[in-house]
Coordinates of C-alpha atoms in Angstrom, one line a residue:
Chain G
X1275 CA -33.5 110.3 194.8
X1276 CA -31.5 113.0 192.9
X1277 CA -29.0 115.6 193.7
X1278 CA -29.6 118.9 195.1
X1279 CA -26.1 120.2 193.9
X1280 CA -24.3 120.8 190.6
X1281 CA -20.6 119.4 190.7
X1282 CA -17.8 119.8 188.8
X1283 CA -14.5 117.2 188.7
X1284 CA -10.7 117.8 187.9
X1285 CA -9.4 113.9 187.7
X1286 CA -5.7 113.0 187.5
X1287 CA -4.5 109.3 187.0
X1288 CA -1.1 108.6 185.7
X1289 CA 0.5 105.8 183.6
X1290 CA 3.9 104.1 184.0
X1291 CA 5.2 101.9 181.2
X1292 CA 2.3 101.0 179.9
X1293 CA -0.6 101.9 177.4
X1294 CA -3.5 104.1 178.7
X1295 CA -5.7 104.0 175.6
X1296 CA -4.5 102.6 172.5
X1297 CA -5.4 104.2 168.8
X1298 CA -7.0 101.4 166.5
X1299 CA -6.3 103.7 163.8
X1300 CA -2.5 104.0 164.6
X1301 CA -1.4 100.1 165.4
X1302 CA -3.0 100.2 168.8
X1303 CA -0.2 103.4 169.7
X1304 CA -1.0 105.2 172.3
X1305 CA -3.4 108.0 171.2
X1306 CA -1.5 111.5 170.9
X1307 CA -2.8 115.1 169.7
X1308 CA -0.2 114.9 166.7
X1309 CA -0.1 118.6 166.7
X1310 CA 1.0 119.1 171.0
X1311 CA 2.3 115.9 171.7
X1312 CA 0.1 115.5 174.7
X1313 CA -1.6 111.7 175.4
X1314 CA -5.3 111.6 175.3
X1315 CA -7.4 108.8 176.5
X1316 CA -10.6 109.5 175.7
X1317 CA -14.1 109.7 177.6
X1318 CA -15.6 106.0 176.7
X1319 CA -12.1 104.7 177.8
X1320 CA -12.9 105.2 181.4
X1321 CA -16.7 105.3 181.3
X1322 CA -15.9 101.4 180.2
X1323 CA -13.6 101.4 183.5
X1324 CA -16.1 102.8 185.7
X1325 CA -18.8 100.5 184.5
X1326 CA -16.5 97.4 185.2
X1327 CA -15.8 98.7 188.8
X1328 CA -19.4 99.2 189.4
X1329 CA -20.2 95.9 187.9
X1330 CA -18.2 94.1 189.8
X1331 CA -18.7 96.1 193.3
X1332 CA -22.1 95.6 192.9
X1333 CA -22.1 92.2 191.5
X1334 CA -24.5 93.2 188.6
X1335 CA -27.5 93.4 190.8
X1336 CA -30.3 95.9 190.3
X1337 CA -30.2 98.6 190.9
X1338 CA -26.8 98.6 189.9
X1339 CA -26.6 96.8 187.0
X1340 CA -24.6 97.6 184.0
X1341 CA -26.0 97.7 180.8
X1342 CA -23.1 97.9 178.4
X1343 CA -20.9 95.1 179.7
X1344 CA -17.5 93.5 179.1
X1345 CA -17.9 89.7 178.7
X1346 CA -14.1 89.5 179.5
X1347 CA -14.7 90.5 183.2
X1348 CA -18.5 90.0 183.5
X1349 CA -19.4 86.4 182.0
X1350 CA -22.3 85.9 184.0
X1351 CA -25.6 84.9 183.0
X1352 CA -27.8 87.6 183.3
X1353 CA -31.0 86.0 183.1
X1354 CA -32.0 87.2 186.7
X1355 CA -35.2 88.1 188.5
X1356 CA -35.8 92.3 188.4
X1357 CA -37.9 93.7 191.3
X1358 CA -41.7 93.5 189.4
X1359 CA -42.6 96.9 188.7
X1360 CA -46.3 97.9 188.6
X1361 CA -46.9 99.5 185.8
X1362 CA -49.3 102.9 186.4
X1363 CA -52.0 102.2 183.9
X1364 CA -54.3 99.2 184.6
X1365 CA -54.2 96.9 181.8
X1366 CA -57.8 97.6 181.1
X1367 CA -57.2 100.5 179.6
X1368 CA -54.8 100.9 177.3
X1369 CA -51.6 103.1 177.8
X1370 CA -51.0 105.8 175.1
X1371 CA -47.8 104.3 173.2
X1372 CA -45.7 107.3 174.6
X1373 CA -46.5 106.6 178.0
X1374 CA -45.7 103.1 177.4
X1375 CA -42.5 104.0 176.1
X1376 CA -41.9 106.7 179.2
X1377 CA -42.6 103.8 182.0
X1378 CA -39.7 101.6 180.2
X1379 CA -37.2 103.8 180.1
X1380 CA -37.7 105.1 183.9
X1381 CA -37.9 101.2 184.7
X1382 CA -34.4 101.1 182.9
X1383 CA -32.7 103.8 184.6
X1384 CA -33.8 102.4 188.0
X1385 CA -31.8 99.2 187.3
X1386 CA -28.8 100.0 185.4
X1387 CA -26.3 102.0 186.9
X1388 CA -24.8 103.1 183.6
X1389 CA -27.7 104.6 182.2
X1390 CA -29.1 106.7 185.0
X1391 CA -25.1 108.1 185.1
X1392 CA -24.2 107.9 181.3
X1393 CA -27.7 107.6 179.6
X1394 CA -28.6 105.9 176.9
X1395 CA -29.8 105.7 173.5
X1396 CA -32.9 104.2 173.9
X1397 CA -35.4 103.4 171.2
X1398 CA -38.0 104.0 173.6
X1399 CA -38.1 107.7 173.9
X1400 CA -39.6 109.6 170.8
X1401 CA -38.3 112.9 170.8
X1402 CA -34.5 112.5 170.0
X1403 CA -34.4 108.6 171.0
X1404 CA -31.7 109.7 174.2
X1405 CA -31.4 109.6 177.7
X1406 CA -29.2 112.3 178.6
X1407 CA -27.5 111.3 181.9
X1408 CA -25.9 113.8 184.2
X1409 CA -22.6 112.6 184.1
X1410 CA -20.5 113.9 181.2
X1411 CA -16.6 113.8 181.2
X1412 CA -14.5 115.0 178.5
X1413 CA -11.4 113.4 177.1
X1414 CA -8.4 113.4 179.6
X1415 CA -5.3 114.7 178.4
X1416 CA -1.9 114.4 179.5
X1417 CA -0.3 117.5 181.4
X1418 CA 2.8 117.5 179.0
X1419 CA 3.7 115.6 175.9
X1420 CA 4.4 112.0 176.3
X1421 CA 7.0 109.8 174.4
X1422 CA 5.8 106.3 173.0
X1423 CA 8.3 103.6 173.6
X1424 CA 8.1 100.9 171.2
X1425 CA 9.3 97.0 172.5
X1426 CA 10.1 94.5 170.3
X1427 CA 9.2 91.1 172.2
X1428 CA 9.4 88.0 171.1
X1429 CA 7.0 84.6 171.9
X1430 CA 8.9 81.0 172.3
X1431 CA 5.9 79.5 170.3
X1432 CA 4.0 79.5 167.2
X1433 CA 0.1 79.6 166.4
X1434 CA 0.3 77.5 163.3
X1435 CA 1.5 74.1 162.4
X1436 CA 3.2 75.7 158.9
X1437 CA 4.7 78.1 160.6
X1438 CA 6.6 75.6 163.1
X1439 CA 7.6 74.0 159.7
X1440 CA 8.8 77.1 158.3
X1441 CA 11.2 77.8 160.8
X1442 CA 12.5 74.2 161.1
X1443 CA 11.7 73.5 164.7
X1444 CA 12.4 77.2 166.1
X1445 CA 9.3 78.2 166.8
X1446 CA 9.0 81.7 167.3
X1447 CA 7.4 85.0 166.8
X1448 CA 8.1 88.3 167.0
X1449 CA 5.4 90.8 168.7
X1450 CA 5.5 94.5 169.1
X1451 CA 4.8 96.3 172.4
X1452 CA 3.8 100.0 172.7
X1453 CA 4.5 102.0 176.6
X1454 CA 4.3 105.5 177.9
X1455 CA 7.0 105.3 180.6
X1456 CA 5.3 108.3 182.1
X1457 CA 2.7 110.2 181.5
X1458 CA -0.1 112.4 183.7
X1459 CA -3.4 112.9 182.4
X1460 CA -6.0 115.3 183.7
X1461 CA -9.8 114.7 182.5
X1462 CA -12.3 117.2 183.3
X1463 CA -15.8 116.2 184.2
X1464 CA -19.4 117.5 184.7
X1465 CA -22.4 116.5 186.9
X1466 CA -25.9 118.1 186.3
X1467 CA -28.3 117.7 188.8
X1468 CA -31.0 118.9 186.4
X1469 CA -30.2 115.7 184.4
X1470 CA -29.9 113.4 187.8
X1471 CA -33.4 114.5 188.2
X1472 CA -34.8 113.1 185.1
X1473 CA -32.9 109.8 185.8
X1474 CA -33.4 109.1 189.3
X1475 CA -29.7 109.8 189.5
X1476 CA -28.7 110.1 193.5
X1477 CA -26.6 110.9 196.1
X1478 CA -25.8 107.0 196.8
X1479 CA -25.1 106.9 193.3
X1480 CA -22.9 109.8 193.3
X1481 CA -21.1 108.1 195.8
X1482 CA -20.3 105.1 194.2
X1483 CA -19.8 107.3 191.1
X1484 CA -16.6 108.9 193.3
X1485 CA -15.4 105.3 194.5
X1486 CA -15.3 104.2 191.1
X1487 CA -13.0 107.2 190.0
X1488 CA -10.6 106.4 193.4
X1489 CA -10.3 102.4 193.0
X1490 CA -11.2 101.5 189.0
X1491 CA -7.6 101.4 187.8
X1492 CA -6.8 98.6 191.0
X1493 CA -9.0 96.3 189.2
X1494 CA -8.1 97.2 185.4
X1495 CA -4.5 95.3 185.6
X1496 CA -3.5 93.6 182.3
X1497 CA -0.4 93.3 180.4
X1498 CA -0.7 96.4 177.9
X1499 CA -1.7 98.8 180.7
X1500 CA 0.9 99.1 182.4
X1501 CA 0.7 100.6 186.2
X1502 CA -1.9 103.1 185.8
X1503 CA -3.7 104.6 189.0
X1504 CA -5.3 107.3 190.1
X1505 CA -3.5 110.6 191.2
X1506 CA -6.6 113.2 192.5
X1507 CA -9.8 113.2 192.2
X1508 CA -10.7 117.3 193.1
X1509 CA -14.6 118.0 193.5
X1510 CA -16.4 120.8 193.0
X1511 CA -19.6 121.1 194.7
X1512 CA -21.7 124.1 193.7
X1513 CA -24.8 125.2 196.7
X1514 CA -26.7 125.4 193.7
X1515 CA -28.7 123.0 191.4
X1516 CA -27.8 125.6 188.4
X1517 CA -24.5 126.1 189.7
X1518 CA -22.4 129.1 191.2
X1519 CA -19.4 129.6 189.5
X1520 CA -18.4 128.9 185.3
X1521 CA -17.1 125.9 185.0
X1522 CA -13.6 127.6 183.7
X1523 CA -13.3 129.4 186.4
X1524 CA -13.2 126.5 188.7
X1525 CA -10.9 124.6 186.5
X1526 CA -8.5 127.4 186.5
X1527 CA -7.7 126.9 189.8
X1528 CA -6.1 123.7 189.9
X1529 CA -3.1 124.1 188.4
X1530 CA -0.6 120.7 187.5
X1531 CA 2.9 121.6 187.1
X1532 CA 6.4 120.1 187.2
X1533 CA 8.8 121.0 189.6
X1534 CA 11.9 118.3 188.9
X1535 CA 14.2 118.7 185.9
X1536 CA 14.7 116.1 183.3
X1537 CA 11.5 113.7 182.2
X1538 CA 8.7 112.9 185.0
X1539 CA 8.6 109.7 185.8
X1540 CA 6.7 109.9 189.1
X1541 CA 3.7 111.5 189.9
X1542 CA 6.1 113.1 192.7
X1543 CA 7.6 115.1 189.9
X1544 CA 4.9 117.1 189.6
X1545 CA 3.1 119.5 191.9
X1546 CA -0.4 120.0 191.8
X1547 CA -1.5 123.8 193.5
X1548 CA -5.4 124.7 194.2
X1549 CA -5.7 128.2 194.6
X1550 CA -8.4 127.6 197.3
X1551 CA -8.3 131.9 198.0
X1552 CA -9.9 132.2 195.5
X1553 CA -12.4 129.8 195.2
X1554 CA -16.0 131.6 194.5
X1555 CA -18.6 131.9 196.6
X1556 CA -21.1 129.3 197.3
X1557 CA -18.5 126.3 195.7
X1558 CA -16.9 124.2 197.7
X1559 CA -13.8 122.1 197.0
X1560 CA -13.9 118.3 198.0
X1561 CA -11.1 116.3 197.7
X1562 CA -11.4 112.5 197.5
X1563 CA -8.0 111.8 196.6
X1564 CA -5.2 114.1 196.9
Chain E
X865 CA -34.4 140.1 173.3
X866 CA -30.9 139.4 171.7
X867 CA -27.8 138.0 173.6
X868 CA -24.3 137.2 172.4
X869 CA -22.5 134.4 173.9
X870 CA -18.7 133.6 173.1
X871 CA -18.2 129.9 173.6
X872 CA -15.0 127.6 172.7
X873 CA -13.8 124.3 173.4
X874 CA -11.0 122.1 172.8
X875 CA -13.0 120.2 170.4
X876 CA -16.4 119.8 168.4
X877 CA -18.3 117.2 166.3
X878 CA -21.0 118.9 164.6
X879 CA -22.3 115.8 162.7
X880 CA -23.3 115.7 158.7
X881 CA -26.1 114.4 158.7
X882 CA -25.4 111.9 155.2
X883 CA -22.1 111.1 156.9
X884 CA -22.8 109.8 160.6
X885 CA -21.4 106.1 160.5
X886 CA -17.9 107.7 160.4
X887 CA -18.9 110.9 161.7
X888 CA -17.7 114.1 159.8
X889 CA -18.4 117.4 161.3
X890 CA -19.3 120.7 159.4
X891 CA -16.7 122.9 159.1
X892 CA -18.6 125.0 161.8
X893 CA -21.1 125.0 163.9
X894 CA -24.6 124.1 163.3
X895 CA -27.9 126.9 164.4
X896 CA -29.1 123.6 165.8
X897 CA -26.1 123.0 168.0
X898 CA -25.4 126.3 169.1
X899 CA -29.8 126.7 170.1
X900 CA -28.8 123.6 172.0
X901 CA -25.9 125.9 174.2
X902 CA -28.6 128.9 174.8
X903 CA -31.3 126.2 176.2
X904 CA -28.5 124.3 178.1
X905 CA -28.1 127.9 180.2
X906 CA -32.1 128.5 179.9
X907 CA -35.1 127.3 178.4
X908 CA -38.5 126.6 179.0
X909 CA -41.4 125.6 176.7
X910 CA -42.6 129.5 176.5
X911 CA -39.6 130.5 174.2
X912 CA -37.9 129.5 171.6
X913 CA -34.6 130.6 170.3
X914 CA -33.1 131.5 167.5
X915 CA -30.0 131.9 166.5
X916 CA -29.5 134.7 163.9
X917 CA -25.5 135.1 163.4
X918 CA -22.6 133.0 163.7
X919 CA -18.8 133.9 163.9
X920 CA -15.8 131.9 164.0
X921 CA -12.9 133.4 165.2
X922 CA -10.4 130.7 165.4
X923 CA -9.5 128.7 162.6
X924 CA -10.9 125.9 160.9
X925 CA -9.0 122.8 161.9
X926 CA -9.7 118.9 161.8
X927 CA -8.5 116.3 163.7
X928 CA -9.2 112.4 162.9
X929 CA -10.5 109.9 166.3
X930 CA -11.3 106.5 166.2
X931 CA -13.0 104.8 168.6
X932 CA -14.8 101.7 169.6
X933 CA -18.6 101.9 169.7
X934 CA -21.0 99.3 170.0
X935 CA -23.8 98.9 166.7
X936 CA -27.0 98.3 168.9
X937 CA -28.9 100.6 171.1
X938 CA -31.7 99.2 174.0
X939 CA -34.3 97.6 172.6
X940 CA -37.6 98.5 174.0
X941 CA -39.1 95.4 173.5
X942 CA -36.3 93.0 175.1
X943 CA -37.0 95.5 178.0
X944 CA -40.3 95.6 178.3
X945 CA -40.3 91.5 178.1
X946 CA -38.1 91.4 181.2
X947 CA -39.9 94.0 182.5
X948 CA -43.6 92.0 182.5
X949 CA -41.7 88.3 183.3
X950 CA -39.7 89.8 185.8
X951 CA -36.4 88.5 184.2
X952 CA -34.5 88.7 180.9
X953 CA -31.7 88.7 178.7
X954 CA -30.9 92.7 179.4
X955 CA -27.2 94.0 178.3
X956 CA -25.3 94.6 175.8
X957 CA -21.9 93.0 175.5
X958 CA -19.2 95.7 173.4
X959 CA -17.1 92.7 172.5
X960 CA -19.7 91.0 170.0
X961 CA -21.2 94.3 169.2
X962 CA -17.9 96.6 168.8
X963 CA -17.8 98.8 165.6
X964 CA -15.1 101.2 165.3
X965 CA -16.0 104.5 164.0
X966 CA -13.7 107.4 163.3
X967 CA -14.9 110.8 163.2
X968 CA -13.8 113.5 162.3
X969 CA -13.3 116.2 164.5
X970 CA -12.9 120.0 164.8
X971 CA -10.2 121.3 166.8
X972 CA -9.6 124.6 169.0
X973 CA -12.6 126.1 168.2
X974 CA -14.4 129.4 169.3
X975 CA -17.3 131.3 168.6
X976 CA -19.1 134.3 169.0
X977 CA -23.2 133.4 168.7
X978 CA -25.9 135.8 168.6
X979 CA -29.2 134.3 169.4
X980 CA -32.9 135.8 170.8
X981 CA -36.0 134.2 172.1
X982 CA -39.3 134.5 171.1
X983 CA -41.9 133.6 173.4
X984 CA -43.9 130.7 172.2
X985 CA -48.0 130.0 172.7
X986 CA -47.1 128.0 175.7
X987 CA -45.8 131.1 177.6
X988 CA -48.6 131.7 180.4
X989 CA -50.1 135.4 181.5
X990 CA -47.5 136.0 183.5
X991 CA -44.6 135.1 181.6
X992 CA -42.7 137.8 179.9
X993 CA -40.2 138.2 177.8
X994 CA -38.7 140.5 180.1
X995 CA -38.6 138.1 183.1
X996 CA -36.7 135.6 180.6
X997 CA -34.2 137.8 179.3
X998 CA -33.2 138.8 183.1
X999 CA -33.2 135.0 184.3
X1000 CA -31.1 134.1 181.1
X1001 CA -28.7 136.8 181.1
X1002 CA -28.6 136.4 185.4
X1003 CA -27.6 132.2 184.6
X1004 CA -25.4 133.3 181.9
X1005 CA -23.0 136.2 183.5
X1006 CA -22.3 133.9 186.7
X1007 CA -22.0 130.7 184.7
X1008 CA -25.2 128.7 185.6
X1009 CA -26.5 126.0 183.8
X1010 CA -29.1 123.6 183.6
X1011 CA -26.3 121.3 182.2
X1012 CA -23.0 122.0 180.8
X1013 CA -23.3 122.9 177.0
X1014 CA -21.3 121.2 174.4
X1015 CA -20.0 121.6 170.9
X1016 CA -22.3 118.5 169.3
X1017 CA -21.1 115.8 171.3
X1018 CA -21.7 115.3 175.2
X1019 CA -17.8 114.6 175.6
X1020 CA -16.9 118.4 174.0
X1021 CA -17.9 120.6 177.1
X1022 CA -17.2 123.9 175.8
X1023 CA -16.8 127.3 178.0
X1024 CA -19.6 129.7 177.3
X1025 CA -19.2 133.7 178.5
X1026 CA -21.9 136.5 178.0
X1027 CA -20.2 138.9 175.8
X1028 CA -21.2 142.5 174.4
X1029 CA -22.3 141.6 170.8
X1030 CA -20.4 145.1 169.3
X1031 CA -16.6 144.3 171.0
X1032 CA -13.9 141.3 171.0
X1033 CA -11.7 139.9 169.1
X1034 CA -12.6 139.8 164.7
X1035 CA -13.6 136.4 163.2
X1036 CA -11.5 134.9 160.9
X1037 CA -10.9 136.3 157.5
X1038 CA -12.3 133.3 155.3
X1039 CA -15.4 133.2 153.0
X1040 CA -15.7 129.6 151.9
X1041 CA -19.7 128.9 150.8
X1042 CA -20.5 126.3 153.4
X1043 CA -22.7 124.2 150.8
X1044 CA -26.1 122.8 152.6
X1045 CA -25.9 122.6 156.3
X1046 CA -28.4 121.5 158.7
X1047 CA -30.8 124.3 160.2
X1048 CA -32.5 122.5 163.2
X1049 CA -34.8 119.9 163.4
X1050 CA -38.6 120.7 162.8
X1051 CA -40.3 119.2 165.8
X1052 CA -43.8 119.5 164.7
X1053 CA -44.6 116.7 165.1
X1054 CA -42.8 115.1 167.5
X1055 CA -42.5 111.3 167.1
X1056 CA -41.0 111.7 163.7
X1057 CA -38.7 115.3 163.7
X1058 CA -37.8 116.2 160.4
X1059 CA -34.6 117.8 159.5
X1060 CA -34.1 121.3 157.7
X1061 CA -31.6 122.5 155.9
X1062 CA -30.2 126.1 154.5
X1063 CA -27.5 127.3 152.4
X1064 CA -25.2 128.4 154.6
X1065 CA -22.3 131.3 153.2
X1066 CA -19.4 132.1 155.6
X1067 CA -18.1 135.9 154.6
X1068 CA -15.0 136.7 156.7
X1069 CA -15.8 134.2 159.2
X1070 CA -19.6 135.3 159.7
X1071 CA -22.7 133.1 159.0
X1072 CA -25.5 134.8 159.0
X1073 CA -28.4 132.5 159.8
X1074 CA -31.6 133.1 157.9
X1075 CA -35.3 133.0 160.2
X1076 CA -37.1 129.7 159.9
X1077 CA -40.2 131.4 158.1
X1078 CA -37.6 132.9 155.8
X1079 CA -38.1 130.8 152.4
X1080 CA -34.2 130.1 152.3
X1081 CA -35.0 127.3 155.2
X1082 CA -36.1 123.8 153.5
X1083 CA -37.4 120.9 155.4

């Protein structure tokens, strides 16, 4: 149960007229780099997405539960029955606290999807209170700079008795709307099988892991998104646990450019090139989307 | 056995310590976080590094994030309940327990860090400070990893490169006196690790980092 290979991701998912990942600090706007112009969406943005897709693939049954849940798509009781786990130490004798602590936290990463991928900060273990999971994505940025449209839109109704008075019968209110008409993003993502190791991390898991990437924006539909989905999903696998290549070197070789005039508005307005020549040694390129 | 390793990333979160509800980052990086990049290439409980210069050579710049984080972490008890009973009330939901945080963030950042290893009175008969150095600086030139380091937070990956300490480009031209920044963490006793700080002085974009058994590190 763990992964015998390190792996590194280059993901691209696009947006069209709609909000990737709005910026609570800028009227829900869609998050820029003020200084480049480029979109970000950023990393717990789509570890949320992946954690719905796996919840609701897996129904929210062990071992694939999620920890950190959305009660918007997952309101289910979750008082459930877990697989009994027998504990090492005999009750007789009394476990040392740490070791206590240790048996909880595996137990935890064998149930819940998210933390054996993500980790967790978990009150259990002493030394830094973590686990680190081997998943680890980075924010996702868009491959140019993207434009935010702002709608005006207006609702035939009011909330509030007064304000159906104050407007004499006209009941209405005004509402403001923020798109991308286009926008690419590319998100960059690690997967250390050292880590998988300590969380019981596996291949099954990776798998699913992969799936999620491929099908979570299907099943993440709602007015302010927009028609998101995913573009490529480019893997590379390394012969190695400790890996084969720099991680740069890899990401250097996918390279996302435009090759229509004007704005993109299609994902068909760019071209994405691997330079698979000159892929190193001992890596191997996997694509689950292209 | 002293190794230099450039290392950048498109951005970093080195954490203040008194300001972490809205995170702040130092204005560079911590010895703690860049000992954290040299054991994310290698370590094992016979050494210890430590991390004895610092150089920036882009400059400083800040960028503000806010995001939505939930308040509450797992509870060991609520676990271990459902754990003996066999069922439970396990999962957080973000939408009751959503804080949002901004932090404050470091942008475009790259440094060159110098940092050796001691061995440590773990290190067995036949470990050597030789066979170290030749594992590290063999994971290091072709990019190996135990996982990928980062610049304070999981979700900066940064790009590290074995460098010759004596060559490259000069660090930034900037002396600004850093104030008290967080040396590492004193894990002597390890349920309870106790933080340690040290006067750090940037002069034209070096910090030189004093030895723990210096004096000028205080727990």
């Amino acid at each position: 149960m763990s992964l015998n290979h390190r792996y590194e991701f280059v993901y691209l998912f696009d947006v069209k007229d709609g909000n990737p990942n709005g910026d609570p600090d800028a009227g829900n706007l869609p998050r820029v780099d003020a200084e480049t112009g480029q979109g970000l969406v950023t990393d717990v943005c789509l570890k949320r997405k992946v954690r719905n897709y796996v919840g609701m693939v897996k129904e929210e049954t062990p071992p694939f539960e999620i920890y950190i849940k959305e009660k918007a798509v997952l309101n289910k009781n979750n008082l459930r029955a877990y697989e009994a786990l027998e504990l090492k130490h005999e009750s007789k004798k009394l476990p040392k606290k740490a070791e206590d602590a240790k048996n909880v936290t595996r137990w935890m990463c064998q149930n819940f999807f998210d933390i054996r991928t993500f980790g967790a900060v978990m009150s259990t273990d002493v030394n830094t209170g973590q686990v680190r999971g081997p998943v680890q994505m980075n924010f996702a940025r868009s491959v140019e700079p993207v434009v935010s449209a702002e709608h005006s839109i207006t609702r035939m109704a009011v909330t509030t008795e007064k304000e159906a008075e104050a407007q004499s019968g006209d009941n209405r209110t005004m509402g403001r709307k923020f798109t991308i008409p286009y926008g690419l993003y590319r998100c960059h993502g690690f997967i250390s099988a050292n880590l998988a190791k300590q969380t019981g991390f596996g291949e099954e898991d990776l798998e699913l892991f992969w799936d999620a990437l491929v099908n979570m924006f299907d099943h993440d539909r709602s007015a302010s998104r927009g028609e998101m989905s995913a573009c490529a999903l480019l893997v590379f696998k390394h012969d190695s646990v400790l890996g084969n290549a720099p991680a740069r070197i890899l990401f250097e070789l996918v390279d996302v450019k435009r090759k229509t005039e004007g704005p993109a508005r299609d994902f068909s307005d760019y071209e994405v090139t691997i330079d698979e020549d000159k892929l190193p040694a001992g890596v191997e390129l996997l694509k689950y989307l292209d | 056995m002293a190794f230099c390793l450039e290392v950048s990333g498109e951005f970093a979160c080195f954490t203040r310590p008194e300001m972490k509800v809205e995170r702040v980052s130092y204005d560079v990086i911590t010895p703690s976080a860049a000992r954290a990049i040299f054991e994310a290439i290698l370590w094992k409980p016979a050494i210890q590094w430590q991390i004895s210069k610092i150089e920036v050579l882009n400059p400083i710049k800040w960028m503000n994030l806010r995001r939505n984080e939930v308040e509450s972490i797992v509870s060991t008890r609520t676990a271990q309940t459902a754990m003996k009973s066999g069922e439970g009330h396990l999962g957080i939901y973000v939408d009751e327990q959503r804080q949002q945080r901004a932090s404050l963030l470091l942008k475009d950042v790259r440094y060159r860090l110098h940092g050796e290893f001691q061995l440590t009175d773990n290190a067995g008969p036949q470990d050597s400070a030789a066979k170290f150095a030749d594992m590290f600086r063999r994971r290091a030139e072709k990019g190996q990893c135990f996982n990928q380091p980062y610049l304070g937070c999981r979700e900066f990956s940064c790009d590290f490169e074995l460098v010759d300490a004596t060559r490259g480009p000069d660090p930034i031209q900037d002396s600004p006196d850093l104030g008290f920044m967080l040396y590492d963490l004193d894990y002597s006793d390890p349920t309870s690790p106790k933080p340690l700080f040290f006067r750090a002085k940037m002069e034209n974009g070096v910090v030189t980092v004093p030895d723990r058994y210096s004096g000028e590190v205080r727990g």
